mmCIF file of C-alpha atoms in Angstrom:
data_model
loop_
_atom_site.group_PDB
_atom_site.id
_atom_site.type_symbol
_atom_site.label_atom_id
_atom_site.label_comp_id
_atom_site.label_asym_id
_atom_site.label_seq_id
_atom_site.Cartn_x
_atom_site.Cartn_y
_atom_site.Cartn_z
ATOM 1 C CA UNK Z 1 -7.540 15.612 4.081
ATOM 2 C CA UNK Z 2 -4.508 13.439 4.546
ATOM 3 C CA UNK Z 3 -1.555 13.891 2.214
ATOM 4 C CA UNK Z 4 1.823 12.175 2.013
ATOM 5 C CA UNK Z 5 4.788 13.696 0.180
ATOM 6 C CA UNK Z 6 8.015 11.985 -0.776
ATOM 7 C CA UNK Z 7 10.349 14.561 -2.265
ATOM 8 C CA UNK Z 8 13.046 12.191 -3.528
ATOM 9 C CA UNK Z 9 11.914 10.372 -6.685
ATOM 10 C CA UNK Z 10 15.137 8.375 -6.928
ATOM 11 C CA UNK Z 11 18.289 7.720 -4.888
ATOM 12 C CA UNK Z 12 21.427 5.640 -5.279
ATOM 13 C CA UNK Z 13 23.918 4.589 -2.631
ATOM 14 C CA UNK Z 14 26.804 2.169 -2.390
ATOM 15 C CA UNK Z 15 26.329 -1.136 -0.664
ATOM 16 C CA UNK Z 16 26.996 -0.976 3.106
ATOM 17 C CA UNK Z 17 26.325 2.767 3.259
ATOM 18 C CA UNK Z 18 23.531 4.393 5.231
ATOM 19 C CA UNK Z 19 20.692 6.086 3.386
ATOM 20 C CA UNK Z 20 17.781 8.209 4.575
ATOM 21 C CA UNK Z 21 14.492 8.506 2.699
ATOM 22 C CA UNK Z 22 12.343 11.534 3.423
ATOM 23 C CA UNK Z 23 8.612 11.720 3.968
ATOM 24 C CA UNK Z 24 6.313 14.485 5.127
ATOM 25 C CA UNK Z 25 2.614 14.142 5.726
ATOM 26 C CA UNK Z 26 -0.337 16.250 6.650
ATOM 27 C CA UNK Z 27 -3.270 15.301 8.797
ATOM 28 C CA UNK Z 28 -5.552 17.071 11.209
ATOM 29 C CA UNK Z 29 -5.959 13.938 13.302
ATOM 30 C CA UNK Z 30 -4.061 13.136 16.472
ATOM 31 C CA UNK Z 31 -4.146 9.357 16.513
ATOM 32 C CA UNK Z 32 -2.888 7.880 13.303
ATOM 33 C CA UNK Z 33 -0.316 5.424 12.028
ATOM 34 C CA UNK Z 34 2.627 5.789 9.693
ATOM 35 C CA UNK Z 35 4.279 3.123 7.578
ATOM 36 C CA UNK Z 36 7.107 2.480 5.208
ATOM 37 C CA UNK Z 37 6.446 -0.176 2.574
ATOM 38 C CA UNK Z 38 8.932 -1.663 0.139
ATOM 39 C CA UNK Z 39 7.932 -2.734 -3.371
ATOM 40 C CA UNK Z 40 10.612 -4.783 -5.153
ATOM 41 C CA UNK Z 41 10.365 -5.639 -8.875
ATOM 42 C CA UNK Z 42 8.181 -8.590 -7.922
ATOM 43 C CA UNK Z 43 5.511 -5.894 -7.250
ATOM 44 C CA UNK Z 44 4.476 -7.301 -3.861
ATOM 45 C CA UNK Z 45 4.354 -4.582 -1.213
ATOM 46 C CA UNK Z 46 6.150 -5.536 1.992
ATOM 47 C CA UNK Z 47 5.852 -3.709 5.294
ATOM 48 C CA UNK Z 48 9.234 -2.379 6.415
ATOM 49 C CA UNK Z 49 8.320 -0.517 9.580
ATOM 50 C CA UNK Z 50 5.374 1.169 11.266
ATOM 51 C CA UNK Z 51 4.949 3.921 13.850
ATOM 52 C CA UNK Z 52 1.984 4.775 16.032
ATOM 53 C CA UNK Z 53 1.643 8.546 16.270
ATOM 54 C CA UNK Z 54 0.935 8.510 19.993
ATOM 55 C CA UNK Z 55 4.293 6.832 20.662
ATOM 56 C CA UNK Z 56 7.210 9.223 20.890
ATOM 57 C CA UNK Z 57 9.859 6.522 20.634
ATOM 58 C CA UNK Z 58 11.110 5.979 17.106
ATOM 59 C CA UNK Z 59 10.399 2.530 15.706
ATOM 60 C CA UNK Z 60 13.278 0.274 14.710
ATOM 61 C CA UNK Z 61 13.407 -3.045 12.854
ATOM 62 C CA UNK Z 62 16.920 -4.412 12.550
ATOM 63 C CA UNK Z 63 18.716 -2.209 9.966
ATOM 64 C CA UNK Z 64 15.647 0.001 9.489
ATOM 65 C CA UNK Z 65 14.752 2.888 11.752
ATOM 66 C CA UNK Z 66 12.618 5.986 11.533
ATOM 67 C CA UNK Z 67 12.974 9.556 12.644
ATOM 68 C CA UNK Z 68 9.450 10.564 13.609
ATOM 69 C CA UNK Z 69 8.967 14.289 14.194
ATOM 70 C CA UNK Z 70 5.283 14.691 14.986
ATOM 71 C CA UNK Z 71 5.248 18.472 15.251
ATOM 72 C CA UNK Z 72 7.023 18.806 11.927
ATOM 73 C CA UNK Z 73 4.929 15.991 10.427
ATOM 74 C CA UNK Z 74 8.048 14.286 9.201
ATOM 75 C CA UNK Z 75 8.680 10.550 9.037
ATOM 76 C CA UNK Z 76 12.013 9.618 7.474
ATOM 77 C CA UNK Z 77 13.370 6.100 7.020
ATOM 78 C CA UNK Z 78 17.017 5.276 7.689
ATOM 79 C CA UNK Z 79 18.519 2.129 6.230
ATOM 80 C CA UNK Z 80 21.836 1.186 7.784
ATOM 81 C CA UNK Z 81 24.418 -1.124 6.215
ATOM 82 C CA UNK Z 82 22.432 -1.154 2.972
ATOM 83 C CA UNK Z 83 22.298 -4.392 1.011
ATOM 84 C CA UNK Z 84 21.711 -5.167 -2.656
ATOM 85 C CA UNK Z 85 18.362 -6.684 -1.711
ATOM 86 C CA UNK Z 86 17.210 -3.307 -0.433
ATOM 87 C CA UNK Z 87 16.914 -2.116 -4.036
ATOM 88 C CA UNK Z 88 13.203 -1.336 -4.488
ATOM 89 C CA UNK Z 89 10.543 1.352 -4.493
ATOM 90 C CA UNK Z 90 9.829 2.639 -1.006
ATOM 91 C CA UNK Z 91 6.452 4.108 -0.126
ATOM 92 C CA UNK Z 92 5.609 6.153 2.918
ATOM 93 C CA UNK Z 93 1.992 5.901 4.048
ATOM 94 C CA UNK Z 94 -0.293 7.342 6.692
ATOM 95 C CA UNK Z 95 -3.440 5.754 8.087
ATOM 96 C CA UNK Z 96 -6.335 7.325 9.895
ATOM 97 C CA UNK Z 97 -9.641 6.323 8.363
ATOM 98 C CA UNK Z 98 -7.976 5.145 5.177
ATOM 99 C CA UNK Z 99 -4.414 4.567 4.112
ATOM 100 C CA UNK Z 100 -2.730 7.179 1.919
ATOM 101 C CA UNK Z 101 0.520 6.422 0.108
ATOM 102 C CA UNK Z 102 3.159 8.803 -1.192
ATOM 103 C CA UNK Z 103 4.442 8.591 -4.753
ATOM 104 C CA UNK Z 104 7.473 6.617 -3.710
ATOM 105 C CA UNK Z 105 11.259 6.796 -3.810
ATOM 106 C CA UNK Z 106 13.143 4.440 -6.104
ATOM 107 C CA UNK Z 107 16.234 3.271 -4.216
ATOM 108 C CA UNK Z 108 19.201 1.686 -5.975
ATOM 109 C CA UNK Z 109 21.883 -0.041 -3.911
ATOM 110 C CA UNK Z 110 25.053 -0.188 -5.987
ATOM 111 C CA UNK Z 111 27.634 -2.995 -5.608
ATOM 112 C CA UNK O 1 0.189 -20.355 6.012
ATOM 113 C CA UNK O 2 -0.514 -19.095 2.492
ATOM 114 C CA UNK O 3 -0.101 -15.474 1.499
ATOM 115 C CA UNK O 4 -2.340 -13.316 -0.669
ATOM 116 C CA UNK O 5 -2.776 -14.511 -4.219
ATOM 117 C CA UNK O 6 -4.277 -12.530 -7.083
ATOM 118 C CA UNK O 7 -5.485 -13.541 -10.507
ATOM 119 C CA UNK O 8 -5.005 -12.967 -13.314
ATOM 120 C CA UNK O 9 -1.488 -11.522 -13.195
ATOM 121 C CA UNK O 10 -1.898 -9.685 -16.484
ATOM 122 C CA UNK O 11 -4.836 -8.919 -18.723
ATOM 123 C CA UNK O 12 -5.751 -6.694 -21.617
ATOM 124 C CA UNK O 13 -9.206 -5.228 -22.187
ATOM 125 C CA UNK O 14 -10.715 -2.648 -24.491
ATOM 126 C CA UNK O 15 -12.590 0.512 -23.581
ATOM 127 C CA UNK O 16 -16.151 -0.098 -22.458
ATOM 128 C CA UNK O 17 -15.558 -3.694 -21.399
ATOM 129 C CA UNK O 18 -15.922 -5.050 -17.901
ATOM 130 C CA UNK O 19 -13.263 -6.810 -15.826
ATOM 131 C CA UNK O 20 -13.223 -8.960 -12.700
ATOM 132 C CA UNK O 21 -10.084 -9.358 -10.629
ATOM 133 C CA UNK O 22 -9.788 -11.945 -7.898
ATOM 134 C CA UNK O 23 -7.980 -12.140 -4.602
ATOM 135 C CA UNK O 24 -7.499 -14.913 -2.067
ATOM 136 C CA UNK O 25 -6.779 -13.575 1.396
ATOM 137 C CA UNK O 26 -4.092 -14.838 3.688
ATOM 138 C CA UNK O 27 -5.338 -17.650 5.901
ATOM 139 C CA UNK O 28 -7.010 -16.279 9.034
ATOM 140 C CA UNK O 29 -7.533 -12.774 7.653
ATOM 141 C CA UNK O 30 -11.067 -11.375 7.526
ATOM 142 C CA UNK O 31 -10.511 -7.996 5.900
ATOM 143 C CA UNK O 32 -9.552 -7.215 2.342
ATOM 144 C CA UNK O 33 -8.743 -3.933 0.654
ATOM 145 C CA UNK O 34 -8.079 -3.012 -2.965
ATOM 146 C CA UNK O 35 -5.718 -0.439 -4.417
ATOM 147 C CA UNK O 36 -5.051 1.055 -7.847
ATOM 148 C CA UNK O 37 -1.412 1.803 -8.621
ATOM 149 C CA UNK O 38 -0.896 3.782 -11.807
ATOM 150 C CA UNK O 39 2.544 3.721 -13.402
ATOM 151 C CA UNK O 40 5.024 5.740 -11.371
ATOM 152 C CA UNK O 41 2.532 6.427 -8.580
ATOM 153 C CA UNK O 42 1.798 5.102 -5.144
ATOM 154 C CA UNK O 43 -1.193 2.834 -4.534
ATOM 155 C CA UNK O 44 -4.562 4.556 -4.153
ATOM 156 C CA UNK O 45 -7.157 3.054 -1.846
ATOM 157 C CA UNK O 46 -10.280 1.909 -3.681
ATOM 158 C CA UNK O 47 -12.320 0.218 -0.941
ATOM 159 C CA UNK O 48 -12.231 -2.220 1.929
ATOM 160 C CA UNK O 49 -14.425 -5.161 2.923
ATOM 161 C CA UNK O 50 -14.825 -6.497 6.421
ATOM 162 C CA UNK O 51 -16.883 -9.624 6.998
ATOM 163 C CA UNK O 52 -18.465 -9.340 3.542
ATOM 164 C CA UNK O 53 -19.527 -5.713 3.847
ATOM 165 C CA UNK O 54 -17.892 -2.621 2.374
ATOM 166 C CA UNK O 55 -16.694 -0.489 5.285
ATOM 167 C CA UNK O 56 -14.602 2.157 3.572
ATOM 168 C CA UNK O 57 -14.186 3.655 0.137
ATOM 169 C CA UNK O 58 -11.741 5.989 -1.575
ATOM 170 C CA UNK O 59 -12.466 8.477 -4.353
ATOM 171 C CA UNK O 60 -13.476 6.010 -7.017
ATOM 172 C CA UNK O 61 -16.718 6.060 -9.038
ATOM 173 C CA UNK O 62 -19.481 3.467 -8.554
ATOM 174 C CA UNK O 63 -18.355 1.523 -11.625
ATOM 175 C CA UNK O 64 -15.665 0.171 -9.283
ATOM 176 C CA UNK O 65 -17.419 -2.410 -7.140
ATOM 177 C CA UNK O 66 -16.436 -5.384 -5.073
ATOM 178 C CA UNK O 67 -17.467 -8.469 -3.227
ATOM 179 C CA UNK O 68 -16.104 -10.427 -0.313
ATOM 180 C CA UNK O 69 -17.125 -14.049 0.063
ATOM 181 C CA UNK O 70 -17.666 -16.131 3.220
ATOM 182 C CA UNK O 71 -14.185 -17.623 2.820
ATOM 183 C CA UNK O 72 -12.866 -14.014 2.781
ATOM 184 C CA UNK O 73 -11.739 -14.159 -0.832
ATOM 185 C CA UNK O 74 -12.675 -11.095 -2.829
ATOM 186 C CA UNK O 75 -13.420 -9.696 -6.259
ATOM 187 C CA UNK O 76 -12.927 -6.267 -7.765
ATOM 188 C CA UNK O 77 -15.232 -5.460 -10.665
ATOM 189 C CA UNK O 78 -14.757 -2.520 -12.970
ATOM 190 C CA UNK O 79 -17.447 -1.670 -15.496
ATOM 191 C CA UNK O 80 -17.248 0.540 -18.581
ATOM 192 C CA UNK O 81 -13.466 0.478 -18.656
ATOM 193 C CA UNK O 82 -11.628 3.674 -19.522
ATOM 194 C CA UNK O 83 -8.054 4.128 -20.728
ATOM 195 C CA UNK O 84 -7.105 5.661 -17.365
ATOM 196 C CA UNK O 85 -8.094 2.437 -15.619
ATOM 197 C CA UNK O 86 -4.850 0.926 -16.906
ATOM 198 C CA UNK O 87 -2.891 0.191 -13.740
ATOM 199 C CA UNK O 88 -1.629 -2.420 -11.311
ATOM 200 C CA UNK O 89 -4.445 -3.477 -8.993
ATOM 201 C CA UNK O 90 -3.289 -4.622 -5.594
ATOM 202 C CA UNK O 91 -5.225 -6.573 -3.032
ATOM 203 C CA UNK O 92 -4.263 -6.695 0.632
ATOM 204 C CA UNK O 93 -5.676 -8.696 3.502
ATOM 205 C CA UNK O 94 -5.505 -8.124 7.236
ATOM 206 C CA UNK O 95 -7.003 -9.429 10.430
ATOM 207 C CA UNK O 96 -9.889 -7.661 12.164
ATOM 208 C CA UNK O 97 -9.795 -4.601 9.970
ATOM 209 C CA UNK O 98 -11.799 -1.400 10.346
ATOM 210 C CA UNK O 99 -8.800 0.854 9.938
ATOM 211 C CA UNK O 100 -6.847 -0.448 12.868
ATOM 212 C CA UNK O 101 -3.251 0.445 12.220
ATOM 213 C CA UNK O 102 -2.189 -2.372 14.456
ATOM 214 C CA UNK O 103 -3.147 -4.784 11.691
ATOM 215 C CA UNK O 104 -0.487 -5.325 9.121
ATOM 216 C CA UNK O 105 -1.546 -5.379 5.479
ATOM 217 C CA UNK O 106 -0.357 -8.419 3.557
ATOM 218 C CA UNK O 107 -0.304 -7.624 -0.143
ATOM 219 C CA UNK O 108 -0.600 -9.763 -3.207
ATOM 220 C CA UNK O 109 1.604 -9.267 -6.263
ATOM 221 C CA UNK O 110 -1.169 -7.538 -8.163
ATOM 222 C CA UNK O 111 -3.042 -7.797 -11.436
ATOM 223 C CA UNK O 112 -1.780 -5.580 -14.224
ATOM 224 C CA UNK O 113 -4.651 -4.308 -16.335
ATOM 225 C CA UNK O 114 -4.105 -2.679 -19.692
ATOM 226 C CA UNK O 115 -7.058 -0.946 -21.334
ATOM 227 C CA UNK O 116 -6.743 -0.300 -25.072
#
């Protein structure tokens, strides 16, 4: 069975700093997908970044990048030059036959 | 291009009642999935519909059922409501589903259900 674990319930960083959110997962499959979603107070989940497991290169999207360690089953999200608008819940998720979300990390960006 | 819209945004029901939640998919999307997000938890996959047929289901009892219509809008029905059904219910649409990770999920803002 797939599982996704986010060990940091809550984090706070100063604006413009870099922050890394941790995620570990477990799956017996070889071809799967990993995602980070952001859920602001508006409740609407927004895709931040995605990674295909068969690709070794880490995905990047502007200020957002991942550190994908397939052997360790680790998929951390790095946010560079953090902005106040990055304040939100962040969910890590894995997808094989169905999508599984972690419990989330509440991120506060402080002015 | 419209996004995913859900209705109602909030509702309150009592134990034993039935509820129907509605979702309009993003234009051009043919797959819809539903999620239950309890307070302080991540979303849990309920089921997915592709071209009007259920093609995937999570660990939810049969009293959770759904429909997808020819225009790709969708309904989630929950019968015999229980207190633990209180949650935010999220709908997401995507194009050419069937668990392809290449398809990005576009989420609605959810319907918050409170069961008393």
